[in-house]
Coordinates of C-alpha atoms and ligand atoms in Angstrom, one line a residue:
X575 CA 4.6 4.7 -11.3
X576 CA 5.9 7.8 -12.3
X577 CA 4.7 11.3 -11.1
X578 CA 4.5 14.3 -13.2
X579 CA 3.8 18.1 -12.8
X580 CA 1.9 19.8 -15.3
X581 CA 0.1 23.7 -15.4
X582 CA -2.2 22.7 -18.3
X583 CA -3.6 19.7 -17.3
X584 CA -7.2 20.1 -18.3
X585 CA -6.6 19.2 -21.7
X586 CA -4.1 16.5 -21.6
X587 CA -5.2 13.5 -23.5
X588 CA -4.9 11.1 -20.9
X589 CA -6.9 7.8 -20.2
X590 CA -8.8 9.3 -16.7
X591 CA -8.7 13.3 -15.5
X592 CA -9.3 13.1 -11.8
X593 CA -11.3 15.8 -10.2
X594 CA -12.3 16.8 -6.9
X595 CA -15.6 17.3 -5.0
X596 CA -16.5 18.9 -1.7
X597 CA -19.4 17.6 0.1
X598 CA -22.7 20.5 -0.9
X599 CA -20.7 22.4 -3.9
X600 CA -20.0 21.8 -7.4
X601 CA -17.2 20.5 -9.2
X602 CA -14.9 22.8 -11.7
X603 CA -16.0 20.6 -14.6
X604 CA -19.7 21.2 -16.2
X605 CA -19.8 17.9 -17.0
X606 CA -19.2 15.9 -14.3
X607 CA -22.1 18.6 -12.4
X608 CA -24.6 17.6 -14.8
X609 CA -24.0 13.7 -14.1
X610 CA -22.6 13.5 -10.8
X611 CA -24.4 15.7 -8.7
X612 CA -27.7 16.9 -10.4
X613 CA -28.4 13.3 -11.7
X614 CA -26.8 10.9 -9.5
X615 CA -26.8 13.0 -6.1
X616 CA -23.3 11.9 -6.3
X617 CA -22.1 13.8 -2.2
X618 CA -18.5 13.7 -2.3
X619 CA -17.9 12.5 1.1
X620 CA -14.1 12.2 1.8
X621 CA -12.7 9.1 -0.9
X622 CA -16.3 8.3 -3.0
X623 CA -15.2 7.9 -6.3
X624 CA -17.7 8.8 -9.3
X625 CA -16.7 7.8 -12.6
X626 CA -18.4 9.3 -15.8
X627 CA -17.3 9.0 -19.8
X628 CA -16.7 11.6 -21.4
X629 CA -17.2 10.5 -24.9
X630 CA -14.7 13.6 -26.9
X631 CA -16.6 16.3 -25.2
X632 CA -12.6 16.6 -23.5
X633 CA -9.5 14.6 -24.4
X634 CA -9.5 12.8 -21.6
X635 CA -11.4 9.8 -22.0
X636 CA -13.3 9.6 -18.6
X637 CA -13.7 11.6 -15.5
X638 CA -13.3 10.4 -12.2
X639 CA -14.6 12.5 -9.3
X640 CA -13.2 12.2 -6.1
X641 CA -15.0 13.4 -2.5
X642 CA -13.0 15.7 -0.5
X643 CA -15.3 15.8 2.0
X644 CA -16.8 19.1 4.2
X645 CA -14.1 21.6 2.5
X646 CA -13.4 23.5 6.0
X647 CA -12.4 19.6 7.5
X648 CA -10.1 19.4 4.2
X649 CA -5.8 19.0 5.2
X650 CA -3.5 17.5 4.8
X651 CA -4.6 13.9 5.6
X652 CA -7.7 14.3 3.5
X653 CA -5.6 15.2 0.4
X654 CA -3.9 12.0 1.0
X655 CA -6.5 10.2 1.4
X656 CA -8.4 11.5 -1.6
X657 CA -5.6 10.8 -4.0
X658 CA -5.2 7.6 -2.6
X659 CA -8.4 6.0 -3.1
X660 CA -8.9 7.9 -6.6
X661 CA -5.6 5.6 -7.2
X662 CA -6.8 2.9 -5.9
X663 CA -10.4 3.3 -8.2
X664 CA -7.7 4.2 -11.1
X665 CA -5.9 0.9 -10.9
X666 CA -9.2 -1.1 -10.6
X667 CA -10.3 0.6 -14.0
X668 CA -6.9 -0.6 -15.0
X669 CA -6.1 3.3 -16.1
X670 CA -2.6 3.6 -17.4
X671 CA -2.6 7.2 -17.3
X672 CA -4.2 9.5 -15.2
X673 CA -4.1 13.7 -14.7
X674 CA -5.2 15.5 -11.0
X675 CA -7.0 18.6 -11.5
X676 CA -7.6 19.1 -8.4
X677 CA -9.3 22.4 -6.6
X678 CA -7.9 22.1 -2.8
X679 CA -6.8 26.1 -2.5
X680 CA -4.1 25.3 -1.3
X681 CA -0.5 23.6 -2.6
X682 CA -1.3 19.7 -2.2
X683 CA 1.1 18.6 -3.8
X684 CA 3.1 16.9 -0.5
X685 CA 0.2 14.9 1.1
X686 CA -0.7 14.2 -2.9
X687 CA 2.6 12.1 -4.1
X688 CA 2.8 10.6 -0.7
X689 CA -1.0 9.1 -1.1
X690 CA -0.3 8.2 -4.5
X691 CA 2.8 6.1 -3.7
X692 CA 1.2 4.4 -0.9
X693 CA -1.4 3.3 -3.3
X694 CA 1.1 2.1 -5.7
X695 CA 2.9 0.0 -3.0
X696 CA 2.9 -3.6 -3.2
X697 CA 5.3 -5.8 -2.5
X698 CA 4.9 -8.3 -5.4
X699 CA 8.5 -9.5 -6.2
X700 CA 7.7 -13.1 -5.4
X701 CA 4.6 -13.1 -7.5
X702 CA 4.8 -14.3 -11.6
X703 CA 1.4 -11.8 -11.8
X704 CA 1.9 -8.3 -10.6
X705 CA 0.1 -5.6 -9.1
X706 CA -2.3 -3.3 -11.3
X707 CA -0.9 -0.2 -11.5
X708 CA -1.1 3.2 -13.1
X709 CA 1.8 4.3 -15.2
X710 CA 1.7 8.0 -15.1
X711 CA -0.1 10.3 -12.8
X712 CA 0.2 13.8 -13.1
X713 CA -0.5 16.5 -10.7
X714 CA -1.9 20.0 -11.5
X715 CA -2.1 23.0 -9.4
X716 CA 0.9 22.6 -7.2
X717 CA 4.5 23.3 -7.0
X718 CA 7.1 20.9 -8.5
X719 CA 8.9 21.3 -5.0
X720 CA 6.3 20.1 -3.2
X721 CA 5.8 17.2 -5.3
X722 CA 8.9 16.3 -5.1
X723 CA 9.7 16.3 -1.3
X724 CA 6.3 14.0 -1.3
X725 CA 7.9 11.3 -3.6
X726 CA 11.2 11.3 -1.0
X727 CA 8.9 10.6 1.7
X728 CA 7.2 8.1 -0.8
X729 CA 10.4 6.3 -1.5
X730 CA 11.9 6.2 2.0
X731 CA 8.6 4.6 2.9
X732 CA 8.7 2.1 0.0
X733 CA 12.3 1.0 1.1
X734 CA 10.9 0.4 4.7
X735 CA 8.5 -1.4 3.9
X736 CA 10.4 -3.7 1.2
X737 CA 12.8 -4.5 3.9
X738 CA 10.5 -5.4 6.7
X739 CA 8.1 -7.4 4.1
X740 CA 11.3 -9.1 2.7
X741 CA 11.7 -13.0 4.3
X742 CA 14.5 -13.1 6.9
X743 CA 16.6 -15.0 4.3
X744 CA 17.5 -11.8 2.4
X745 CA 16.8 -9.0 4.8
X746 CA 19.7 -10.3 7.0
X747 CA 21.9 -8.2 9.1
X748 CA 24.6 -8.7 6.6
X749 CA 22.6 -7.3 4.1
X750 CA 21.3 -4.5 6.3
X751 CA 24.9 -3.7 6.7
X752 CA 25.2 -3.7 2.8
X753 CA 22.3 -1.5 1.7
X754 CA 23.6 0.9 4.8
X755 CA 26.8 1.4 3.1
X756 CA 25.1 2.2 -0.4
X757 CA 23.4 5.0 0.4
X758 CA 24.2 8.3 -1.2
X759 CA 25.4 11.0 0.8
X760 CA 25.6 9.3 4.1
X761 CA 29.2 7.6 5.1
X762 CA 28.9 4.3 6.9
X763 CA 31.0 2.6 9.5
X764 CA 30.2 -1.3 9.9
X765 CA 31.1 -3.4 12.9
X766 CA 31.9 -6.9 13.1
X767 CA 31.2 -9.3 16.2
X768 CA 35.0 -8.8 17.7
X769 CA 34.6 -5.1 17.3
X770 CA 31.0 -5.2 18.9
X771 CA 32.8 -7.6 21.6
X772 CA 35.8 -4.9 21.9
X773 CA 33.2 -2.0 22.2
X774 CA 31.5 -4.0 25.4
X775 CA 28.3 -4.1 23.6
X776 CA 28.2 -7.6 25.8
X777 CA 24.1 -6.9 25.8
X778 CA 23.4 -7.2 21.6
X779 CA 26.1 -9.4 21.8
X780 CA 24.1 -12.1 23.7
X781 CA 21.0 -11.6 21.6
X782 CA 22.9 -12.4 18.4
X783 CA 24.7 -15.5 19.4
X784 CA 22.2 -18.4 18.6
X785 CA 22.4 -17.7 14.9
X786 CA 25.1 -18.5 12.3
X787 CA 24.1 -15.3 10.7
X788 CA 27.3 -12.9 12.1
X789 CA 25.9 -9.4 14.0
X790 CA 26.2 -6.3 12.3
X791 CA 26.3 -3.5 14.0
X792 CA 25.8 -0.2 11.4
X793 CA 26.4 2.9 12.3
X794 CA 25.4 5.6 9.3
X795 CA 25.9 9.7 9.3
X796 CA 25.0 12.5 7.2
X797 CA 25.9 15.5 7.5
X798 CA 24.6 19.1 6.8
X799 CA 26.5 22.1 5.8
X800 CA 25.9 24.4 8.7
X801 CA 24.6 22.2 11.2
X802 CA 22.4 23.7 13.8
X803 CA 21.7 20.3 15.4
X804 CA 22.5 16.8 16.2
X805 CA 20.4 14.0 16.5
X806 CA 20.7 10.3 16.4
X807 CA 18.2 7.8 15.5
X808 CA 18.4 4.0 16.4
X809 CA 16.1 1.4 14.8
X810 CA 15.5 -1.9 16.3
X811 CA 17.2 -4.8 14.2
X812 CA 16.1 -7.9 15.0
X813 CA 16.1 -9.4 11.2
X814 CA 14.0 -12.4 12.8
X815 CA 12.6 -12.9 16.7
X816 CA 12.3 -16.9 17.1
X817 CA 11.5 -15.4 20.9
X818 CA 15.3 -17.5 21.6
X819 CA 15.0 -20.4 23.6
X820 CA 11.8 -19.0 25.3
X821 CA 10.7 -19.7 21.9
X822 CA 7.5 -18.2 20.5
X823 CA 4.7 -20.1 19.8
X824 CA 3.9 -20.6 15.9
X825 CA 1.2 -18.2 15.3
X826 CA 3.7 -15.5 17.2
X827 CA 6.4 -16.2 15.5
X828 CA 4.9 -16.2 11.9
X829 CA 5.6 -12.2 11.3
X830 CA 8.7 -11.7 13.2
X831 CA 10.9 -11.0 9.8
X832 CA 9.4 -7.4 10.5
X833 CA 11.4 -7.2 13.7
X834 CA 13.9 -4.9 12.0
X835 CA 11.3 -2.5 11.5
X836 CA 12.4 -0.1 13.4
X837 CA 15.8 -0.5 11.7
X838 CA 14.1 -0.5 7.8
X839 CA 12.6 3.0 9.1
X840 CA 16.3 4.3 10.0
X841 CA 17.7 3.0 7.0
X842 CA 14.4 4.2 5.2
X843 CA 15.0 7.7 6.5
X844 CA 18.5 8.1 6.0
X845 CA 18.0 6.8 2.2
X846 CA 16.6 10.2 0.9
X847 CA 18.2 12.9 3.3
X848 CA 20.5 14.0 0.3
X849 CA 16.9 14.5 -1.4
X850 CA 16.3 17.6 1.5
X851 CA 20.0 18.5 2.7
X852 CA 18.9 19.5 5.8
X853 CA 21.2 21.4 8.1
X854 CA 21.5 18.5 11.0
X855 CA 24.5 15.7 11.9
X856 CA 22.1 12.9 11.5
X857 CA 23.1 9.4 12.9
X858 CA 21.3 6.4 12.3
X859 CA 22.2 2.8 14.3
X860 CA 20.9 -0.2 14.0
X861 CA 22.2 -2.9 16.2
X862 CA 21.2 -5.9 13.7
X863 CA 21.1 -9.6 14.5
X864 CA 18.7 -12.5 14.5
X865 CA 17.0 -14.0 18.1
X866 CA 17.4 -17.8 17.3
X867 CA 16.9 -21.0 19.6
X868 CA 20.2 -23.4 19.2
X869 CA 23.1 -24.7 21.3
X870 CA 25.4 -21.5 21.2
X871 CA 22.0 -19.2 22.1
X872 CA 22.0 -17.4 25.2
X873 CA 19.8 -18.6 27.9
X874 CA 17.7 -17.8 30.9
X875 CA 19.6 -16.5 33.3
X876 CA 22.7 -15.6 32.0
X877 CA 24.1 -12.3 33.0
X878 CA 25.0 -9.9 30.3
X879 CA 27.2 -6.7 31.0
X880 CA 26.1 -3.6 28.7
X881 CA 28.3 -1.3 27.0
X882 CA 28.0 1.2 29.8
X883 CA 28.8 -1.4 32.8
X884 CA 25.6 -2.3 33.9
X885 CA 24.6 -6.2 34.1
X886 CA 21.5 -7.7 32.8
X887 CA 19.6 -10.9 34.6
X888 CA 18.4 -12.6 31.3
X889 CA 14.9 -13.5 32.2
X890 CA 13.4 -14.5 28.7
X891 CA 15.8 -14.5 26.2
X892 CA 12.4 -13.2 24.0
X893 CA 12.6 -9.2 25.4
X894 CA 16.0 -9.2 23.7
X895 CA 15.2 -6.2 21.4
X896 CA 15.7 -3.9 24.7
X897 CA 18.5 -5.8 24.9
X898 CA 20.0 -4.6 21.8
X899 CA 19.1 -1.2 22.1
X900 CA 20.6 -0.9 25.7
X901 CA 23.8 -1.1 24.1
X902 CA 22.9 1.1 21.2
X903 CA 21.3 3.9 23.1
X904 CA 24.4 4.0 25.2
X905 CA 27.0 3.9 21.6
X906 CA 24.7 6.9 20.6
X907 CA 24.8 8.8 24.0
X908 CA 28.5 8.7 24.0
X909 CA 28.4 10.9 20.2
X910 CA 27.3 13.9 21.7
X911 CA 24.3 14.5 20.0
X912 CA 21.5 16.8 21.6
X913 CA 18.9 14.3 21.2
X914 CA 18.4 10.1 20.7
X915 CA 15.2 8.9 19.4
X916 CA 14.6 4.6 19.1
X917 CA 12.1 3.4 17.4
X918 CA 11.0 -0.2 17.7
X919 CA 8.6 -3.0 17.9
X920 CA 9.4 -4.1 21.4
X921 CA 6.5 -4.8 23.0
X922 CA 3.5 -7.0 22.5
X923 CA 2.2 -5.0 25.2
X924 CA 2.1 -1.8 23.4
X925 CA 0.1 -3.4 20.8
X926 CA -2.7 -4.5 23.6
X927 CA -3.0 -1.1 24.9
X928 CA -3.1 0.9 21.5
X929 CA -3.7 -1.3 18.6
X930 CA -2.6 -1.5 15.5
X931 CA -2.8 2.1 14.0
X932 CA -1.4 3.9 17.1
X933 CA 2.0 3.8 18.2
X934 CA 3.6 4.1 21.9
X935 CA 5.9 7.1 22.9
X936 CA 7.8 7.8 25.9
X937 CA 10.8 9.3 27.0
X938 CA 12.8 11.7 29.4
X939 CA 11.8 14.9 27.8
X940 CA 7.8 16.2 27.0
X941 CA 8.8 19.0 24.7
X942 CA 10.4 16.5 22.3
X943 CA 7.6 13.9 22.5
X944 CA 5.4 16.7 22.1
X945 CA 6.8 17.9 18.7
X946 CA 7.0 14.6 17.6
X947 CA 3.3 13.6 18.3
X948 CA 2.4 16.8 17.0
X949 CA 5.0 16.6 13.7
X950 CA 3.0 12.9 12.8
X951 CA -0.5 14.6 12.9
X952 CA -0.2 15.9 9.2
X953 CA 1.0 13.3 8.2
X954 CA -1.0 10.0 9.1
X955 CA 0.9 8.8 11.9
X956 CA -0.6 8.9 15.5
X957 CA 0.9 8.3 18.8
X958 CA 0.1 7.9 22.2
X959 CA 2.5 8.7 25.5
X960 CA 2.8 6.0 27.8
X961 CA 3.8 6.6 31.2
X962 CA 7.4 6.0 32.8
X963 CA 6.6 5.9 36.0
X964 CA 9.9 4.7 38.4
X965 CA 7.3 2.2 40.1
X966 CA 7.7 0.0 36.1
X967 CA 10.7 -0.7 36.8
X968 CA 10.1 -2.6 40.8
X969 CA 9.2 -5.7 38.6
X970 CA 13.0 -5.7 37.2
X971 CA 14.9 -5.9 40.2
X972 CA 17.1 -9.1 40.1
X973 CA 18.7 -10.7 43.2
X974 CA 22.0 -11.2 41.6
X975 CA 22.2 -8.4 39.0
X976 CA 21.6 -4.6 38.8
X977 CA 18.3 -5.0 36.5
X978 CA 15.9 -8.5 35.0
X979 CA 15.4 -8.1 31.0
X980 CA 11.7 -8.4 31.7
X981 CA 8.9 -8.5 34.7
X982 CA 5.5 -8.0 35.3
X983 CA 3.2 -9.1 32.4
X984 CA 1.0 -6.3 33.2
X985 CA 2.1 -2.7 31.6
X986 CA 5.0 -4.4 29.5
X987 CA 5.9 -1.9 27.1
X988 CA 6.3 0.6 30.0
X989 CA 8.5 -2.0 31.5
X990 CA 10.1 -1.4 28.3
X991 CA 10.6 2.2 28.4
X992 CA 11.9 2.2 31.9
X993 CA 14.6 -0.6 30.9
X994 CA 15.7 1.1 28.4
X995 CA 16.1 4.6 30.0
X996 CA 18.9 3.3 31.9
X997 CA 21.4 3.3 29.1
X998 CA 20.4 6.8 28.1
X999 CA 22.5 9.6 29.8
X1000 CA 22.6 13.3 29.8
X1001 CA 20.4 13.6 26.3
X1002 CA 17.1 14.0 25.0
X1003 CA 15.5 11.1 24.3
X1004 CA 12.3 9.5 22.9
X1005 CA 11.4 5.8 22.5
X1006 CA 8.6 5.1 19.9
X1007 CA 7.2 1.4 20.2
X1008 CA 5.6 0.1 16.7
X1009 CA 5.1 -3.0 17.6
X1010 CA 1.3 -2.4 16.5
X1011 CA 1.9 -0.3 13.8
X1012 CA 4.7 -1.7 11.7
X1013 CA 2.9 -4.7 9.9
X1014 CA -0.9 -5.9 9.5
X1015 CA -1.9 -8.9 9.4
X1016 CA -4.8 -7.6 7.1
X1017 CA -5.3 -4.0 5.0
X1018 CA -6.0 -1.1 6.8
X1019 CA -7.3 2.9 5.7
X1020 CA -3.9 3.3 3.3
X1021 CA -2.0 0.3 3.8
X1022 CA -2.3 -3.6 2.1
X1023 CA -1.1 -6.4 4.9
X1024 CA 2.4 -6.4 5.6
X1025 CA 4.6 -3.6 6.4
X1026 CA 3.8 0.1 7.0
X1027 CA 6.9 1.8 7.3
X1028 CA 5.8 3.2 10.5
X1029 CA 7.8 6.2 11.9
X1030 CA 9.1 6.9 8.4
X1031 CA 6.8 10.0 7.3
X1032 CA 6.8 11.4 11.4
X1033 CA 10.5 11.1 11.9
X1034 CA 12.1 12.0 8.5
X1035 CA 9.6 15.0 8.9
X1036 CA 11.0 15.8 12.2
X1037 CA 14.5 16.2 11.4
X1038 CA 13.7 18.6 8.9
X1039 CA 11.8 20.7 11.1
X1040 CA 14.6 20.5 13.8
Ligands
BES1575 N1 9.4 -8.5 18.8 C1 8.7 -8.8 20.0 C2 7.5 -7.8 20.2 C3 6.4 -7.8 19.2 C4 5.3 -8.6 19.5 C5 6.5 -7.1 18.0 C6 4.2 -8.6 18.6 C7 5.4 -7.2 17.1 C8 4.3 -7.9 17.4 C9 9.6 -8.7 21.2 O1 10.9 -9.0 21.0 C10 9.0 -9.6 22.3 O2 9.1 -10.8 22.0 N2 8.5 -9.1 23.3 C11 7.9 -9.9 24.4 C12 8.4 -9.4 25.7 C13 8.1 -10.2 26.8 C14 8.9 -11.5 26.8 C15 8.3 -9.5 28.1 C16 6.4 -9.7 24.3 O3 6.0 -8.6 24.0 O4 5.7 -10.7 24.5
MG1576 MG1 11.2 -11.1 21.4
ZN1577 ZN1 11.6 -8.8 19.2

């Protein structure tokens, strides 16, 4: 789909002119009064769709009104949700062209193109028929700019989710590693298993050993011209979670391609930076590998030693994404950047307590969590602080090493956070859990089954805020 800016775009000839409606007041078109509201009480509650012909009276060939809503509840998230089910109507009418006339007062154009792409998502490679979709859309009454910065977050999204949908056979950490070093305007230092062995990483190196797919461990940085801050963002990389020899059971395991998620949102992110040229040093690291079951796996009970000395009691070889991001969290510490944020599907836990359209924060400093629950507002994505209380981590204590890999079933993705916050040292830190979030199992408000690309829109944004 391509998406267009135009200042004229009541009298475009194109297949459907999309217009908006508040709930109680009158549309800017005549027509669409006469039909939709005076003779079909049409009420324009937020994403009703109301389609009329328009038989010449204008070039476009029909009108399709869209309910905004109350227009004092109207933001943001409404405008992205309006354009997103009018796409969603266009593509059932099989439309092939389509203009946005919307009256919002203000510039929508942002929340518009980011609703419009997630409508046009679908992750249909595999399939001989494709998805319906609408050609051309254009947008009128907002700024080329605005438009444009929504596509970015459009295509970083659509990049997460690709790779998260995409089976563990292609999305592996090899080609993690190789899509890393691709992207424009970000250099990209790869690391092979003797380097990761070298660098003490003895944690992610345990995790990865069960699989003949070699451990890639991809470091990525972009840089701004006069940069004011540095932050570095980590993405769990599991490319696929068998759950090791505490193997999962079937129905677990099913999904677990999408345990890179985390890392498909870094790479996801650091795709369209040059697209915003913020001024921030922004690191991205990914620890990738695959959890597998065989003879060189690790095992229950091992000892691991982390990157930053401390030694790890293996006590299910299935909580081995904290595992990974021990060592990663300490490789990021050790940069010197002013704050670390991981994001992650860690915990089944997380996805008891919150569901599937909330994600878990926590971390060692409230004013960052706070910005970031407050940066994902506007933009869809909702979060929820979990505590980090010192009493989590009693359940870890080992016997015979300085922490256990896991506990107590009960308050697990706490557990989580409290593991992980030993490998994090003298920075600001945040740890977002998507467990929930990062793939349905069926659609949900703006997103088919599969991946979300979770964290994309709240992080991306929050860089470029910093
Ligand atoms: N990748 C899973 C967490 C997960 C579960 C993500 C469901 C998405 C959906 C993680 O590696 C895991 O297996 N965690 C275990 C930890 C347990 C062994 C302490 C879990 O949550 O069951
Ligand atoms: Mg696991
Ligand atoms: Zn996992």
């Amino acid at each position: 789909m391509e998406i267009k800016v135009s200042n004229d775009v009541k009298n475009l000839s194109v297949d459907v002119i999309v217009i908006n409606m508040f709930e109680g007041e009158k549309t800017s078109q005549d027509l669409a009064n006469t039909y939709a509201i005076d003779r079909d009480k049409f009420e324009g509650k937020l994403g009703q769709t109301y389609l009329l012909q328009t038989y010449g009276q204008i070039p476009a060939q029909k009108i399709l009104v869209t309910g905004c809503g109350k227009r004092d509840e109207f933001g943001e998230n409404e405008v992205r949700t309006a354009v997103y089910k009018s796409v969603k109507k266009l593509q059932q009418m099989h439309a092939k062209t389509a203009a946005f006339d919307f009256e919002t007062g203000f510039d929508y154009g942002k929340s518009a193109a980011i609703g419009a792409m997630l409508a046009d998502y679908a992750f249909d490679k595999y399939k001989s028929e494709k998805a319906t979709r609408v050609d051309e859309i254009i947008f009128g009454n907002v700024l080329e700019d605005s438009v444009n910065a929504g596509k970015s977050f459009g295509n970083a999204m659509k990049l997460t989710r690709d790779l998260a949908n995409e089976p563990a056979a292609f999305a592996t950490p090899s080609k993690l590693a190789e899509i890393a070093q691709n992207l424009e305007g970000i250099t990209t230092e790869i690391y092979d298993k003797d380097e990761i062995e070298r660098m003490g990483m003895g944690a992610f190196l345990a995790v990865s050993k069960g699989s003949i797919q070699p451990p890639k461990f991809i470091h990525m940085k972009y840089t701004g011209k006069n940069v004011k801050k540095k932050i570095a963002i980590i993405g769990k990389g599991l490319c696929f979670d068998s759950g090791g020899m505490d193997l999962k059971p079937p129905s677990s395991m099913l999904t677990m391609r999408d345990d890179m998620s985390g890392a498909a949102c870094v790479l996801g992110v650091m795709s369209v930076l040059k697209d915003f040229n913020p001024d921030v040093e922004v690191h991205g690291i990914i620890a990738a590998c695959e959890n597998m079951a065989s003879g060189s796996a690790y095992k229950p009970g091992d000892i691991l030693t982390a990157k930053n000395g401390k030694t790890i009691e293996v006590d299910n070889t299935d909580a081995e994404g904290r595992l990974t991001l021990a060592d990663a969290l300490v490789y990021a510490c050790e940069l010197g950047v002013h704050e670390v944020i991981d994001i992650a599907t860690l915990t089944g836990a997380c996805m008891v307590a919150l569901g599937t359209s909330v994600a878990g924060i926590m971390g060692n400093d409230d004013e960052m969590m706070h910005k970031i629950i407050e940066t994902g507002k506007n933009l869809g994505e909702k979060f929820w602080q979990l505590p980090m209380y010192k009493e989590y981590f009693n359940s870890l204590k080992s016997d015979i090493a300085d922490m256990k890999n896991t506990g107590s079933r009960y308050g697990g993705a706490s557990a989580a956070g409290v593991f992980l916050q030993e490998f994090v040292k003298d920075v600001k830190w945040a740890h977002i859990d998507i467990a929930g979030t990062a793939f349905l199992e069926k659609p949900e408000s703006e997103f088919i089954k599969g991946a979300t690309g979770a964290g994309v829109r709240t992080i991306l944004s929050y860089i470029l805020n910093s």
